[in-house]
Coordinates of C-alpha atoms in Angstrom, one line a residue:
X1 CA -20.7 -13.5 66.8
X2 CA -18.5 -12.1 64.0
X3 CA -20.2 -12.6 60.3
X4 CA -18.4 -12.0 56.7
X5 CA -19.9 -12.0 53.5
X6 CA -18.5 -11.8 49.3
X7 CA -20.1 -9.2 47.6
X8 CA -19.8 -9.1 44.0
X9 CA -20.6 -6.2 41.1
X10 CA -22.5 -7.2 37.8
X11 CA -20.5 -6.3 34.9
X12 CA -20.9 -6.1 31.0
X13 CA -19.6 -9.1 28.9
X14 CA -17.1 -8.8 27.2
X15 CA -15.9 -9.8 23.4
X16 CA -12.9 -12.1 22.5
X17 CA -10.8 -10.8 20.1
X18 CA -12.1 -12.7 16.7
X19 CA -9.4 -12.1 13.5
X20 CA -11.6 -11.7 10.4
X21 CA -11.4 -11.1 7.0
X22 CA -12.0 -7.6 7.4
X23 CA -8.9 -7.2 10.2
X24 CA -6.2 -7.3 7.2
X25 CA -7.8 -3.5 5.6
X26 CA -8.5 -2.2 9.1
X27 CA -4.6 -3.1 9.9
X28 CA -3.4 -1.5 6.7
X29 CA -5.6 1.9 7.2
X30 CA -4.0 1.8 11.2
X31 CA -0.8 1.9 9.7
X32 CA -1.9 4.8 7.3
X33 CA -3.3 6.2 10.4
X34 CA -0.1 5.8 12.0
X35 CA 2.1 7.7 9.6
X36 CA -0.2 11.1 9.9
X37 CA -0.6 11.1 13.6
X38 CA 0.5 13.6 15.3
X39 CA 0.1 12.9 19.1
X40 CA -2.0 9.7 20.8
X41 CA -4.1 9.3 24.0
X42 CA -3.2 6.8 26.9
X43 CA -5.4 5.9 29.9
X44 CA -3.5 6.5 33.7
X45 CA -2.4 4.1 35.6
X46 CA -4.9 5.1 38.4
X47 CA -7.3 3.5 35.9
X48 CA -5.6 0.2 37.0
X49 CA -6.0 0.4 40.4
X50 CA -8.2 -1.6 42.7
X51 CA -11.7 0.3 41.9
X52 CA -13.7 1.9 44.9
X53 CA -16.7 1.0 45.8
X54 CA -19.9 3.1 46.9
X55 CA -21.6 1.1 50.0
X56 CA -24.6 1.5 51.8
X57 CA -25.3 -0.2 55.5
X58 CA -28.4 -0.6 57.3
X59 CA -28.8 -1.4 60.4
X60 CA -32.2 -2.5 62.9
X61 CA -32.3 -3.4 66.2
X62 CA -29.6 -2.6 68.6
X63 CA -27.0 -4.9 67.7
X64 CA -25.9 -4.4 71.6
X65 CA -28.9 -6.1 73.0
X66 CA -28.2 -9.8 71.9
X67 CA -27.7 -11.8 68.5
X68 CA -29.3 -12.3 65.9
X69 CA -31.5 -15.1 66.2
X70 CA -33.7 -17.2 64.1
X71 CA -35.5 -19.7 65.7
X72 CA -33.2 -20.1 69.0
X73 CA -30.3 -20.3 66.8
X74 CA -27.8 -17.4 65.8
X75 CA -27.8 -16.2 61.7
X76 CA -23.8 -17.4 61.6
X77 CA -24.0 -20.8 63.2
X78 CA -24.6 -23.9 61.4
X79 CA -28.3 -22.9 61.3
X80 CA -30.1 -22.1 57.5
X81 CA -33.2 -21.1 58.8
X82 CA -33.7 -17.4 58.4
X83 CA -32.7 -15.3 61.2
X84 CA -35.5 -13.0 62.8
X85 CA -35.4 -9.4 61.7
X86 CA -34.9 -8.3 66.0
X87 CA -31.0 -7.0 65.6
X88 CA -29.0 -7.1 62.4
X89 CA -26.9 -5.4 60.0
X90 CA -26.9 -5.6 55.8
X91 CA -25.7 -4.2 52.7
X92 CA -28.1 -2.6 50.9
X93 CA -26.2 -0.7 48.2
X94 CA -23.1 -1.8 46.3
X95 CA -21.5 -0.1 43.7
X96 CA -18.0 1.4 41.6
X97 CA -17.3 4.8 43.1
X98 CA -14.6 5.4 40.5
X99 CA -15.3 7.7 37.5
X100 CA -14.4 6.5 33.7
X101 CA -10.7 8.1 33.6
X102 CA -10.3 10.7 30.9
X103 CA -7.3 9.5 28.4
X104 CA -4.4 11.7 28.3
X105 CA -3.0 13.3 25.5
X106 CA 0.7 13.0 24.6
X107 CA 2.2 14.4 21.4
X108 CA 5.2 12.5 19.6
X109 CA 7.8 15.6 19.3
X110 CA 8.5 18.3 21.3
X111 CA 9.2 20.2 18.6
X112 CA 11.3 18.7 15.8
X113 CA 12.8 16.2 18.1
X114 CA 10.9 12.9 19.6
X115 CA 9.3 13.3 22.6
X116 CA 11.4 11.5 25.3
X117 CA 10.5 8.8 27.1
X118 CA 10.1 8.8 31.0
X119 CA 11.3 5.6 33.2
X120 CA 9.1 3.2 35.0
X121 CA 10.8 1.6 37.7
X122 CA 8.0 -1.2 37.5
X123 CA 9.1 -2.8 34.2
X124 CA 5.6 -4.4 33.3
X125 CA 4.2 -0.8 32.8
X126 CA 4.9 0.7 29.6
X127 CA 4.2 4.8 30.2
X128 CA 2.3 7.3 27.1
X129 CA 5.8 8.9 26.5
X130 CA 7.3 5.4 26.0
X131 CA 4.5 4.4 23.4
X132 CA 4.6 7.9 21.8
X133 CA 8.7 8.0 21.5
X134 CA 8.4 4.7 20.1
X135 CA 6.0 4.9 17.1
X136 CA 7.3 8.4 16.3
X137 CA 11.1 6.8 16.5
X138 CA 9.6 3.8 14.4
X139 CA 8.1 6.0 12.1
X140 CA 11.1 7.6 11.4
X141 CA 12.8 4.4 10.3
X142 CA 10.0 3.3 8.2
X143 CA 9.8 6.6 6.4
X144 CA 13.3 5.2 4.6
X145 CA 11.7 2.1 3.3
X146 CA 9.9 1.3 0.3
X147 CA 6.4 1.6 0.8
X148 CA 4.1 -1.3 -0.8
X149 CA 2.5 0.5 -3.5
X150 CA -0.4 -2.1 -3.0
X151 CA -1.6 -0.3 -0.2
X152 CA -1.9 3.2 -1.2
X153 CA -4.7 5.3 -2.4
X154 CA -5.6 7.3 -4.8
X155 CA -4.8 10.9 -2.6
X156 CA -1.6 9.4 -1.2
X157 CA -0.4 9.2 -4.7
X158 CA -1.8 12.1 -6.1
X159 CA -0.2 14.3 -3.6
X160 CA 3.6 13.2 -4.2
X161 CA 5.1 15.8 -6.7
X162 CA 7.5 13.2 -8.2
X163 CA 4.6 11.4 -9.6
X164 CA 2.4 13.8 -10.9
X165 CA 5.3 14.7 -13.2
X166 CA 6.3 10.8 -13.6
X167 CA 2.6 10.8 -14.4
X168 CA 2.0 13.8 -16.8
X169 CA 5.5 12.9 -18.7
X170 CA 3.6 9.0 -19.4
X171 CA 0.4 10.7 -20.7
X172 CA 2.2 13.0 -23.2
X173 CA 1.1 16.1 -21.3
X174 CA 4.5 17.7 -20.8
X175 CA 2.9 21.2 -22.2
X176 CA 1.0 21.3 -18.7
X177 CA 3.7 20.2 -16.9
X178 CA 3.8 23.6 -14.7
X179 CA 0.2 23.3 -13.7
X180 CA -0.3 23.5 -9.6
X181 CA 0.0 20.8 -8.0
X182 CA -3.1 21.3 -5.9
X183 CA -4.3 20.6 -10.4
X184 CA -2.4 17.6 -10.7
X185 CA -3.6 15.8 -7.8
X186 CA -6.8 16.7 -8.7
X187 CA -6.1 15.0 -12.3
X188 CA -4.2 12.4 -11.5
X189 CA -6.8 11.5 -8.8
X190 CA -9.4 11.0 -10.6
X191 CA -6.9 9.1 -13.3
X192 CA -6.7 6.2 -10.5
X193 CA -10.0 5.8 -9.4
X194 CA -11.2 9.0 -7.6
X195 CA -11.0 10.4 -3.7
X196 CA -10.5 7.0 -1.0
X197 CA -9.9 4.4 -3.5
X198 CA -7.4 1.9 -3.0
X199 CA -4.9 0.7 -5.9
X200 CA -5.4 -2.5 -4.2
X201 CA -9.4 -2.5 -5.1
X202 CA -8.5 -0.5 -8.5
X203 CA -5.7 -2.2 -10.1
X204 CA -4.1 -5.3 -8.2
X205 CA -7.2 -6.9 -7.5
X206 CA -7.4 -7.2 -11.2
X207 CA -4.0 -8.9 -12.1
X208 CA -5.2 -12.1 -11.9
X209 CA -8.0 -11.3 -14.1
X210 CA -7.4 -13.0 -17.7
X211 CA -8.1 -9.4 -19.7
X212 CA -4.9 -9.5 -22.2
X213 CA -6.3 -10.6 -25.5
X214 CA -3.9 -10.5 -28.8
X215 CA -3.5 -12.9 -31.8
X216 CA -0.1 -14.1 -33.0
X217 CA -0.7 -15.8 -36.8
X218 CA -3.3 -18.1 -35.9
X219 CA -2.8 -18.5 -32.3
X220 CA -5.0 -16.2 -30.0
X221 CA -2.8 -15.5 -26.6
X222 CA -5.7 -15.1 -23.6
X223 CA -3.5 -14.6 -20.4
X224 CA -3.2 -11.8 -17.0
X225 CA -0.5 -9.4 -16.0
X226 CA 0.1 -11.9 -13.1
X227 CA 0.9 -14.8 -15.2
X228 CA 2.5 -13.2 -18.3
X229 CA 5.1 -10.9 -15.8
X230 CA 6.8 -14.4 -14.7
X231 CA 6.4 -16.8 -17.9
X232 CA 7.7 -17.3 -21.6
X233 CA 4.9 -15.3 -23.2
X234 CA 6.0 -11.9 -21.1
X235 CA 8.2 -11.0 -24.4
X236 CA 6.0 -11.1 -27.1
X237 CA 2.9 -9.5 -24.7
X238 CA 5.3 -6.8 -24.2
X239 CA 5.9 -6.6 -27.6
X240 CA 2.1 -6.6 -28.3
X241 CA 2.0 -4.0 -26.1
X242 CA 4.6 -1.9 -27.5
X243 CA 2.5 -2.0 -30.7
X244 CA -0.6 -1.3 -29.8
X245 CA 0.7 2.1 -27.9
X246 CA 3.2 3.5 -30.8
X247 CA 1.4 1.8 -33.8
X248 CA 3.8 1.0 -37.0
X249 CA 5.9 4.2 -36.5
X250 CA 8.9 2.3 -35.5
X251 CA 8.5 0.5 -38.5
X252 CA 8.0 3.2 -40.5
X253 CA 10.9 4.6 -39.1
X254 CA 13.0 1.4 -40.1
X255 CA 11.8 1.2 -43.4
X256 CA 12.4 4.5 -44.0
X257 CA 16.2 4.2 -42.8
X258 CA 16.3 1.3 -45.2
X259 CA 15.3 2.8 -48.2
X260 CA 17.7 6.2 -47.8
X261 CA 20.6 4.0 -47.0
X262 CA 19.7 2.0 -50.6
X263 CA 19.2 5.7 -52.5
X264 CA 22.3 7.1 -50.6
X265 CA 24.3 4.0 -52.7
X266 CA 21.9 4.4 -55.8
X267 CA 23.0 7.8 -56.1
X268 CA 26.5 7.3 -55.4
X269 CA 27.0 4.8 -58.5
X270 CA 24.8 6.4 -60.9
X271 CA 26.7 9.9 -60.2
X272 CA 30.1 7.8 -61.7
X273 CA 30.2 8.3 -65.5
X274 CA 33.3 7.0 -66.0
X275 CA 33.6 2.9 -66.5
X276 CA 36.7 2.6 -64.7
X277 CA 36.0 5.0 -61.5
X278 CA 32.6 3.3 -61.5
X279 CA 34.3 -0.2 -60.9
X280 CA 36.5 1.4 -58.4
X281 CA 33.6 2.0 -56.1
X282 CA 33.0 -0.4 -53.5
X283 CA 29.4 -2.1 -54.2
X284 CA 28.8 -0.6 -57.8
X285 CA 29.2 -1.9 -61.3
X286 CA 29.2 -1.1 -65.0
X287 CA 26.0 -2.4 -66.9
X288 CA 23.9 -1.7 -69.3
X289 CA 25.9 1.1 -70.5
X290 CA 25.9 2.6 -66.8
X291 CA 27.1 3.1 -63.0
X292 CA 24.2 1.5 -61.2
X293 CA 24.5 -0.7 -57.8
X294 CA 25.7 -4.4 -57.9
X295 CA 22.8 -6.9 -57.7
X296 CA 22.1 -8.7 -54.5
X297 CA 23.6 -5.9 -52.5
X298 CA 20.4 -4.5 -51.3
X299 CA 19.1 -7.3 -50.3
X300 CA 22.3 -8.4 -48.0
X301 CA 22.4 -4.9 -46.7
X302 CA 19.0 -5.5 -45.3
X303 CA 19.8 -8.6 -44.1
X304 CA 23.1 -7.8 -42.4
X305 CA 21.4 -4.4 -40.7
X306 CA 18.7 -6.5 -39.5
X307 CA 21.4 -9.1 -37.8
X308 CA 23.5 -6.5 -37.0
X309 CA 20.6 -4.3 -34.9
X310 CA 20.0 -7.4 -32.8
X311 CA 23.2 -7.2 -30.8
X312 CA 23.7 -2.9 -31.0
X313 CA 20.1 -2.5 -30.0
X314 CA 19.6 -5.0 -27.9
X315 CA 18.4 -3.7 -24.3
X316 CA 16.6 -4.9 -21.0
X317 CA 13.6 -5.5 -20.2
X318 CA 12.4 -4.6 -16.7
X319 CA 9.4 -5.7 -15.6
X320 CA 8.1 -3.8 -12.7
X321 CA 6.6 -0.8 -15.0
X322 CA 5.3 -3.5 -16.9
X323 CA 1.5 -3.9 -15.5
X324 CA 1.4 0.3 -15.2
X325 CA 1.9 0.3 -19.1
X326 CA -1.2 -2.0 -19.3
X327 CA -3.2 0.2 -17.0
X328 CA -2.3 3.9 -19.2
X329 CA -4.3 2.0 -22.2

């Protein structure tokens, strides 16, 4: 009588792959990961393979000497009463054999170059050099992109010499412009937030937020960087802006122009004695016994510099550097 049996191995459960909230950050810190790596591990093939098994057999009875009965009737026929313990054969150990493979390490270059990729004849298997020439290829190309500034930190940005200068020539520290760098990244970390944080967490998070307050005559403006950077209120908030950084100095400075352009023409009439070279001067006349300017003429001066500077001064306003002006406050 010839007997089979199924043997199977108990085995840990597994978890399905659940998307969370949490899986948008841990993919954006991979692909940090991903741009520092310098080689990555792959498990072998023989990993794959049908496992082997660790079996034990035991035996009683001399298996030679008749069947194995139970109750007059052999263990295999269509008896299910248990067979007698006279001759017969079992399994009484069953178990993997195999070891837990030990990943391989394959670095991206050799060299300066990308490591090169070996062929797989079965085109279903994707081999370590494959993977490794590919992200280190990829890598490459993304390198020329714009990165999303959303998702740096405060060290990535504090290491990148073109900031720290961008940086120190905002704050009005251009006297320690030739510090080390090793002291700049050191300042302008702790500037955005300190070692690990995020600009996300730091600043963007915060762009919804309605914390721009200002007052316009009687109306009080309460609005966000998110909303002002895309509506009709982005000019005068950047004007409010521009104010509360530099004061009244541009004023000053306009008032100032004002009045020595008025004294440049005050001194030019009242320097003409003479009646008739007096009257020969644009924008003077004789009165009162003296040179002195034409009235009305300030006043239009004023008014015609002040349409005048509208078109030569006008300029354009980009908005991108608009939320970092906020956050230098």
């Amino acid at each position: 009588v010839k007997c089979s049996l199924i043997a199977s191995l108990d085995k840990a459960a597994t978890e399905d792959c659940k998307i969370t909230e949490e899986s948008g950050p841990k993919l954006a810190a991979a692909g940090h990961h991903m741009k520092k790596i310098t080689k990555i591990k792959t498990t072998p093939l023989t990993a794959f393979a049908i496992p082997q098994l660790d079996v034990d057999i035991e035996t009683k009875g001399l298996l030679t000497n008749g069947d194995t009965s139970a109750n007059g009737g052999a263990t295999c026929a269509d008896n299910r009463d248990k067979g007698s313990e006279n001759h017969g054969v079992g399994l009484t150990k069953l178990a993997l054999k195999q070891q837990k493979p030990t990943p391989t390490a394959i670095k991206l270059k050799d060299t300066d170059t990308c490591v090169e990729a070996t062929k797989e004849t079965d085109h279903y298997i994707a081999t370590g050099t494959q993977v490794a020439s590919a992200i280190c290829n990829l890598r490459a190309l993304m390198s020329k992109l714009p990165g999303k500034i959303a998702d740096e930190t405060a060290d990535s940005l504090s290491a990148d010499p073109a900031l720290q200068n961008a940086i120190y020539l905002a704050l009005g520290k251009e006297k320690n412009i030739n510090d080390s760098t090793d002291q700049k990244a050191e300042k302008i970390k702790t500037l955005l937030g300190g070692g690990g944080t995020k600009l996300q967490d730091k600043f963007f998070s915060t762009f919804n937020e309605d914390n721009i307050k200002y007052t316009v005559g009687k109306q009080t403006v309460t609005t966000s960087v998110a909303k002002t950077a895309s509506d009709y209120t982005y000019a005068i908030t950047l004007a409010f802006l521009q104010q509360s950084q530099h004061g009244n100095i541009h004023s000053r400075e306009c008032n100032r122009a004002d009045e020595s352009t008025d004294t440049t023409k005050e001194n030019e009439c009242s320097n003409t004695k003479d009646k008739g070279k007096c009257k020969e001067k644009n924008g003077c006349e004789f009165k009162d016994g003296k040179c002195q300017v034409k009235e009305g003429l300030k006043a239009e001066e004023r008014k015609e510099k002040q349409t005048n500077a509208t078109g030569s001064s006008s300029f354009v306003i980009h908005k991108g550097p608009f939320w970092l002006g906020f956050l230098l406050l």
